Amino acid sequence: MRSHDLWRGAATAARRSVLAVALGATVLGAGAASAAEKINIAALTFVSSSPLFIAKEKGYFADEGLDAEITFFRSAQPVAVAIASGDADFGVTAFTGGFFNLAGKGALKVIGAQLHEDVGYDGSAILASNKAFDAGLTSVDKLGGHSFALSQVGSSFHYMIGNVAEKAGVDIESMELKPLQSVPNMIGALKSGQVDSMIIVPHIAKPLANAGAAHIIGWVKDYVPYQVGGLFTSARNVEERRDVVEKFVRAYQKGVADYRAGLLATDGDGKLVTSDTTDEILEIVHKYVYSDDPAEKAYPKIRNGAMFITEEGKLDVDDVKAQVKWYQERGYVSADANPDEFIDTSFIAPLGQ
C-alpha cells in the first residue's frame, strides 16, 4: 500500500474516532440533562417566597439535580390544594383552617418553616381606618365594638385577630368580623372606611400608613409571636420520593440562608443593615415580586416585606400545634386532625433543636 493511502486511511480512522467521541459526549450530555428530576413548586408572588426564588436563580435546585418550576397562585388555600391533588410537589404558604383540614386527612406533610412572627422584626401590622382612628380607635385595646376585615372565616387573619384580641383584653365577640374574600377587598374597605380595622403584612401596611390612608396602631409580634406559615409536600412524596424531598430541602435551606443574610442582617442594636449580599438578593426577588415596578420603587417594598424566617427553616412545632387546637376549639378544623401525624421533622430539625 502506498504511503498516501496509509495516511488517508489513518486520517479517516481518526475522524471516525473523533466523531465517535463527540457523539458519545452528546449522548452522555443528553442523558445528564434528562436525569434532572422535574418538580413543581406552588407559591405566591410574595417576599415570603423569596428562598424559593433565590434557590432557583442561584442554581441551588439545579445543583441538587432538580429541574424546578414555580407555579404561582393568588391565595394560600389553592397552594395547599395543589399539593394535595398532586398538581404540585412542594409549597410554602400561610397556615389556615382549610390547610389543617387537608393535612389532617393525610394529604399533606409539613416539613419546614416559612414566615415566623418574631419580636425582633417587623411583621404584620394592626391597622385602623382614618375614620375609626379619628373616632378614637388609636390603640389595640380599643378594638372592642369595631369591625375587622379578613379574607375568610378560618383564615390566618382570623387566627391573628382572635389571639391579638385575647392578649389585649378585647372581647372578640363584641367585634364584627367581615369576610371580604381577598386582600384587595380588605384594603379597599379599610381605605374607604367601610371597615374599622384589619391586619396586613408590612409591605402593604407601611405604604398605607405613609400615604395617610390608614394608621398603624400595633404589631402582631407584640401579642402573638407565632409560626405564620410552613414548607410542605405531599404524603406520597415523603413515602415514595424521599431522596427528592431531601434534595429540595437542602436547596431551600440555602435559599433561606441567603435571604437571612441579604434581608434580615442587623447591627449591634438590632437594626436592619445592608449586607454584602443585599443588592444581589433584592435583584433576584425583584424578578418575581413587584416586577412591574422599577428597582428604585420595588426594592424598598421588598425590604419592608422581608419578614422573619428562622435559621435553616426550622419549624415552631409547638406553635403549630397550638394553632390547630385554636381552630378545633372553634369548629374550623376537624377534631381528628392530628398535627403529630402531619408534621414531619425528619428533614429539618424543629425550632429549639
XYZ file of N, CA, C and O in Angstrom, residues 117-214:
392
model
N -43.615 35.198 63.062
C -43.696 36.488 63.757
C -42.686 36.460 64.893
O -42.741 35.596 65.772
N -41.758 37.417 64.880
C -40.690 37.460 65.873
C -40.582 38.889 66.403
O -40.653 39.851 65.629
N -40.384 39.024 67.702
C -40.385 40.347 68.321
C -39.277 41.248 67.798
O -39.357 42.472 67.894
N -38.233 40.679 67.220
C -37.116 41.486 66.746
C -37.281 42.040 65.340
O -36.432 42.817 64.888
N -38.364 41.668 64.644
C -38.537 42.073 63.249
C -39.982 42.511 63.000
O -40.918 41.941 63.565
N -40.139 43.515 62.138
C -41.485 43.937 61.774
C -42.193 42.813 61.036
O -41.660 42.250 60.084
N -43.400 42.537 61.484
C -44.222 41.532 60.825
C -45.545 42.167 60.425
O -45.577 43.311 59.953
N -46.623 41.473 60.641
C -47.933 42.008 60.269
C -48.341 43.139 61.210
O -48.148 43.061 62.428
N -48.927 44.175 60.622
C -49.337 45.351 61.390
C -50.850 45.345 61.600
O -51.612 44.811 60.791
N -51.272 45.949 62.704
C -52.693 46.108 63.007
C -53.066 47.537 62.622
O -52.490 48.499 63.145
N -53.987 47.668 61.688
C -54.337 48.974 61.126
C -55.729 49.419 61.538
O -56.651 48.597 61.682
N -55.885 50.731 61.683
C -57.195 51.351 61.875
C -57.457 52.267 60.701
O -56.531 52.925 60.187
N -58.700 52.304 60.245
C -59.048 53.240 59.174
C -58.954 54.666 59.707
O -59.010 54.901 60.922
N -58.808 55.617 58.808
C -58.754 57.015 59.227
C -60.026 57.423 59.973
O -59.968 58.135 60.982
N -61.145 56.942 59.462
C -62.437 57.267 60.084
C -62.502 56.732 61.512
O -62.886 57.459 62.448
N -62.098 55.465 61.690
C -62.149 54.865 63.028
C -61.102 55.485 63.951
O -61.364 55.703 65.142
N -59.936 55.774 63.410
C -58.871 56.389 64.218
C -59.310 57.755 64.732
O -59.139 58.076 65.924
N -59.908 58.552 63.867
C -60.383 59.876 64.267
C -61.498 59.779 65.309
O -61.695 60.708 66.105
N -62.215 58.624 65.297
C -63.301 58.422 66.257
C -62.816 57.796 67.567
O -63.627 57.530 68.461
N -61.480 57.533 67.659
C -60.945 57.045 68.931
C -60.252 55.706 68.913
O -59.706 55.279 69.934
N -60.242 55.004 67.750
C -59.555 53.705 67.682
C -58.059 53.955 67.468
O -57.534 53.832 66.363
N -57.388 54.308 68.537
C -55.980 54.702 68.446
C -55.026 53.666 69.036
O -53.808 53.841 68.953
N -55.547 52.581 69.598
C -54.702 51.524 70.158
C -55.437 50.197 70.098
O -56.672 50.153 69.972
N -54.688 49.128 70.212
C -55.249 47.782 70.044
C -56.286 47.461 71.109
O -57.284 46.789 70.838
N -56.089 47.942 72.314
C -57.028 47.626 73.386
C -58.392 48.283 73.196
O -59.333 48.012 73.953
N -58.533 49.095 72.163
C -59.812 49.759 71.893
C -60.556 49.127 70.715
O -61.527 49.695 70.208
N -60.108 47.942 70.283
C -60.734 47.279 69.138
C -62.152 46.788 69.427
O -62.934 46.559 68.490
N -62.501 46.595 70.680
C -63.836 46.116 71.033
C -64.925 46.998 70.446
O -64.843 48.220 70.491
N -65.944 46.346 69.856
C -67.051 47.086 69.273
C -66.809 47.555 67.851
O -67.695 48.156 67.230
N -65.626 47.294 67.308
C -65.294 47.745 65.961
C -65.345 46.594 64.959
O -65.246 45.420 65.322
N -65.454 46.952 63.696
C -65.449 45.951 62.637
C -64.012 45.641 62.224
O -63.112 46.465 62.366
N -63.836 44.424 61.706
C -62.497 43.952 61.330
C -62.601 43.188 60.020
O -63.432 42.286 59.866
N -61.740 43.519 59.062
C -61.745 42.854 57.755
C -60.837 41.637 57.769
O -59.723 41.682 58.294
N -61.305 40.545 57.187
C -60.484 39.351 56.989
C -60.851 38.743 55.646
O -61.859 39.113 55.046
N -60.014 37.857 55.148
C -60.312 37.246 53.851
C -61.461 36.251 53.986
O -62.504 36.395 53.363
N -61.243 35.216 54.793
C -62.293 34.233 55.047
C -62.303 33.847 56.527
O -61.289 34.002 57.220
N -63.424 33.348 56.957
C -63.502 32.754 58.299
C -62.560 31.550 58.318
O -62.544 30.743 57.386
N -61.750 31.438 59.361
C -60.799 30.344 59.444
C -59.472 30.641 58.779
O -58.612 29.763 58.705
N -59.283 31.875 58.312
C -58.023 32.262 57.668
C -56.978 32.623 58.718
O -57.261 32.690 59.919
N -55.751 32.888 58.250
C -54.712 33.318 59.178
C -55.061 34.668 59.800
O -54.701 34.952 60.946
N -55.774 35.516 59.055
C -56.227 36.803 59.607
C -57.156 36.571 60.793
O -57.103 37.296 61.789
N -58.010 35.564 60.666
C -58.943 35.223 61.742
C -58.168 34.771 62.981
O -58.455 35.199 64.108
N -57.185 33.911 62.747
C -56.374 33.428 63.868
C -55.645 34.578 64.559
O -55.617 34.667 65.786
N -55.073 35.474 63.765
C -54.309 36.573 64.350
C -55.187 37.500 65.184
O -54.836 37.844 66.319
N -56.334 37.914 64.654
C -57.166 38.841 65.416
C -57.734 38.159 66.659
O -57.880 38.782 67.709
N -58.028 36.863 66.556
C -58.527 36.148 67.730
C -57.525 36.157 68.869
O -57.881 36.395 70.032
N -56.264 35.921 68.531
C -55.220 35.885 69.553
C -54.799 37.274 70.013
O -54.532 37.496 71.193
N -54.751 38.226 69.096
C -54.424 39.603 69.480
C -55.478 40.144 70.431
O -55.159 40.764 71.456
N -56.744 39.920 70.085
C -57.833 40.409 70.939
C -57.746 39.799 72.337
O -57.882 40.506 73.343
N -57.487 38.510 72.395
C -57.396 37.850 73.694
C -56.258 38.435 74.532
O -56.434 38.728 75.722
N -55.087 38.620 73.921
C -53.931 39.140 74.649
C -54.129 40.604 75.052
O -53.576 41.059 76.053
N -54.906 41.341 74.259
C -55.131 42.765 74.541
C -56.319 42.996 75.458
O -56.637 44.151 75.786
N -56.986 41.910 75.864
C -58.128 42.048 76.753
C -59.384 42.531 76.058
O -60.257 43.151 76.687
N -59.496 42.243 74.770
C -60.655 42.658 73.981
C -61.592 41.466 73.791
O -61.136 40.362 73.465
N -62.887 41.684 73.973
C -63.875 40.626 73.750
C -64.109 40.489 72.253
O -64.717 41.372 71.628
N -63.619 39.405 71.671
C -63.745 39.206 70.232
C -65.210 39.131 69.798
O -65.558 39.493 68.670
N -66.075 38.696 70.717
C -67.498 38.599 70.393
C -68.121 39.969 70.181
O -69.177 40.090 69.545
N -67.478 40.997 70.717
C -68.005 42.355 70.538
C -67.607 42.951 69.201
O -68.116 44.001 68.801
N -66.689 42.288 68.499
C -66.223 42.800 67.219
C -67.029 42.192 66.065
O -67.506 41.062 66.154
N -67.157 42.939 65.005
C -67.842 42.454 63.806
C -66.793 42.022 62.788
O -66.109 42.853 62.191
N -66.651 40.707 62.607
C -65.680 40.181 61.651
C -66.317 40.122 60.266
O -67.381 39.515 60.088
N -65.669 40.744 59.285
C -66.232 40.828 57.945
C -65.358 40.081 56.938
O -64.306 40.572 56.538
N -65.782 38.880 56.516
C -65.027 38.150 55.475
C -65.235 38.810 54.120
O -66.348 38.877 53.620
N -64.134 39.288 53.519
C -64.225 40.025 52.262
C -63.587 39.288 51.093
O -63.457 39.841 50.003
N -63.145 38.056 51.308
C -62.700 37.116 50.274
C -61.318 37.371 49.685
O -60.705 36.439 49.180
N -60.808 38.583 49.740
C -59.483 38.824 49.169
C -58.807 40.001 49.869
O -59.472 40.867 50.440
N -57.474 40.031 49.762
C -56.709 41.132 50.354
C -57.040 42.470 49.697
O -57.219 43.478 50.396
N -57.139 42.551 48.359
C -57.519 43.842 47.757
C -58.853 44.366 48.267
O -59.008 45.580 48.481
N -59.814 43.469 48.485
C -61.102 43.893 49.032
C -60.947 44.430 50.447
O -61.605 45.416 50.836
N -60.087 43.793 51.234
C -59.833 44.248 52.595
C -59.227 45.643 52.601
O -59.654 46.523 53.359
N -58.234 45.843 51.737
C -57.568 47.140 51.666
C -58.559 48.224 51.241
O -58.608 49.315 51.827
N -59.356 47.932 50.221
C -60.332 48.909 49.734
C -61.351 49.283 50.795
O -61.712 50.461 50.945
N -61.805 48.284 51.552
C -62.798 48.542 52.599
C -62.211 49.390 53.725
O -62.886 50.268 54.275
N -60.940 49.148 54.061
C -60.301 49.941 55.120
C -60.086 51.382 54.655
O -60.376 52.338 55.401
N -59.580 51.560 53.455
C -59.291 52.907 52.957
C -60.561 53.750 52.818
O -60.526 54.969 53.030
N -61.664 53.093 52.488
C -62.926 53.821 52.310
C -63.711 53.965 53.610
O -64.769 54.602 53.616
N -63.216 53.351 54.676
C -63.908 53.452 55.958
C -65.074 52.501 56.114
O -65.848 52.619 57.074
N -65.208 51.533 55.196
C -66.297 50.561 55.323
C -66.040 49.560 56.448
O -66.969 48.933 56.954
N -64.764 49.373 56.791
C -64.402 48.589 57.973
C -63.450 49.430 58.816
O -62.762 50.333 58.307
N -63.401 49.132 60.101
C -62.607 49.935 61.024
C -61.159 49.480 61.141
O -60.285 50.294 61.454
N -60.916 48.191 60.916
C -59.570 47.676 61.197
C -59.264 46.442 60.371
O -60.164 45.811 59.811
N -57.981 46.118 60.306
C -57.542 44.869 59.694
C -56.089 44.629 60.078
O -55.410 45.507 60.636
N -55.597 43.433 59.791
C -54.195 43.076 59.971
C -53.630 42.751 58.597
O -54.271 42.051 57.809
N -52.420 43.263 58.307
C -51.841 43.015 56.993
C -50.320 43.033 57.080
O -49.742 43.626 58.003
N -49.669 42.396 56.119
C -48.207 42.293 56.089
C -47.572 43.676 55.940
O -48.196 44.613 55.424
N -46.316 43.836 56.384
C -45.704 45.167 56.449
C -45.519 45.881 55.122
O -45.590 47.116 55.074
N -45.288 45.128 54.025
C -45.072 45.828 52.761
C -46.347 46.451 52.219
O -46.297 47.271 51.300
N -47.503 46.098 52.794
C -48.765 46.769 52.472
C -49.104 47.788 53.547
O -49.528 48.913 53.256
N -48.891 47.422 54.806
C -49.262 48.289 55.924
C -48.476 49.600 55.927
O -49.052 50.688 56.100
N -47.174 49.513 55.752
C -46.342 50.723 55.845
C -46.664 51.746 54.748
O -46.807 52.940 55.050
N -46.791 51.323 53.486
C -47.173 52.312 52.465
C -48.544 52.943 52.715
O -48.737 54.132 52.446
N -49.499 52.149 53.225
C -50.813 52.704 53.545
C -50.697 53.797 54.605
O -51.285 54.876 54.478
N -49.914 53.500 55.648
C -49.738 54.475 56.731
C -48.963 55.695 56.245
O -49.319 56.840 56.558
N -47.910 55.453 55.463
C -47.085 56.564 54.971
C -47.858 57.482 54.032
O -47.576 58.674 53.938
N -48.831 56.901 53.336
C -49.639 57.690 52.402
C -50.814 58.373 53.086
O -51.586 59.099 52.438
N -50.967 58.157 54.390
C -52.071 58.767 55.125
C -53.398 58.092 54.885
O -54.461 58.660 55.161
N -53.366 56.838 54.369
C -54.605 56.124 54.058
C -55.111 55.284 55.228
O -56.239 54.782 55.190
N -54.284 55.114 56.262
C -54.657 54.322 57.441
C -53.639 54.611 58.533
O -52.649 55.314 58.318
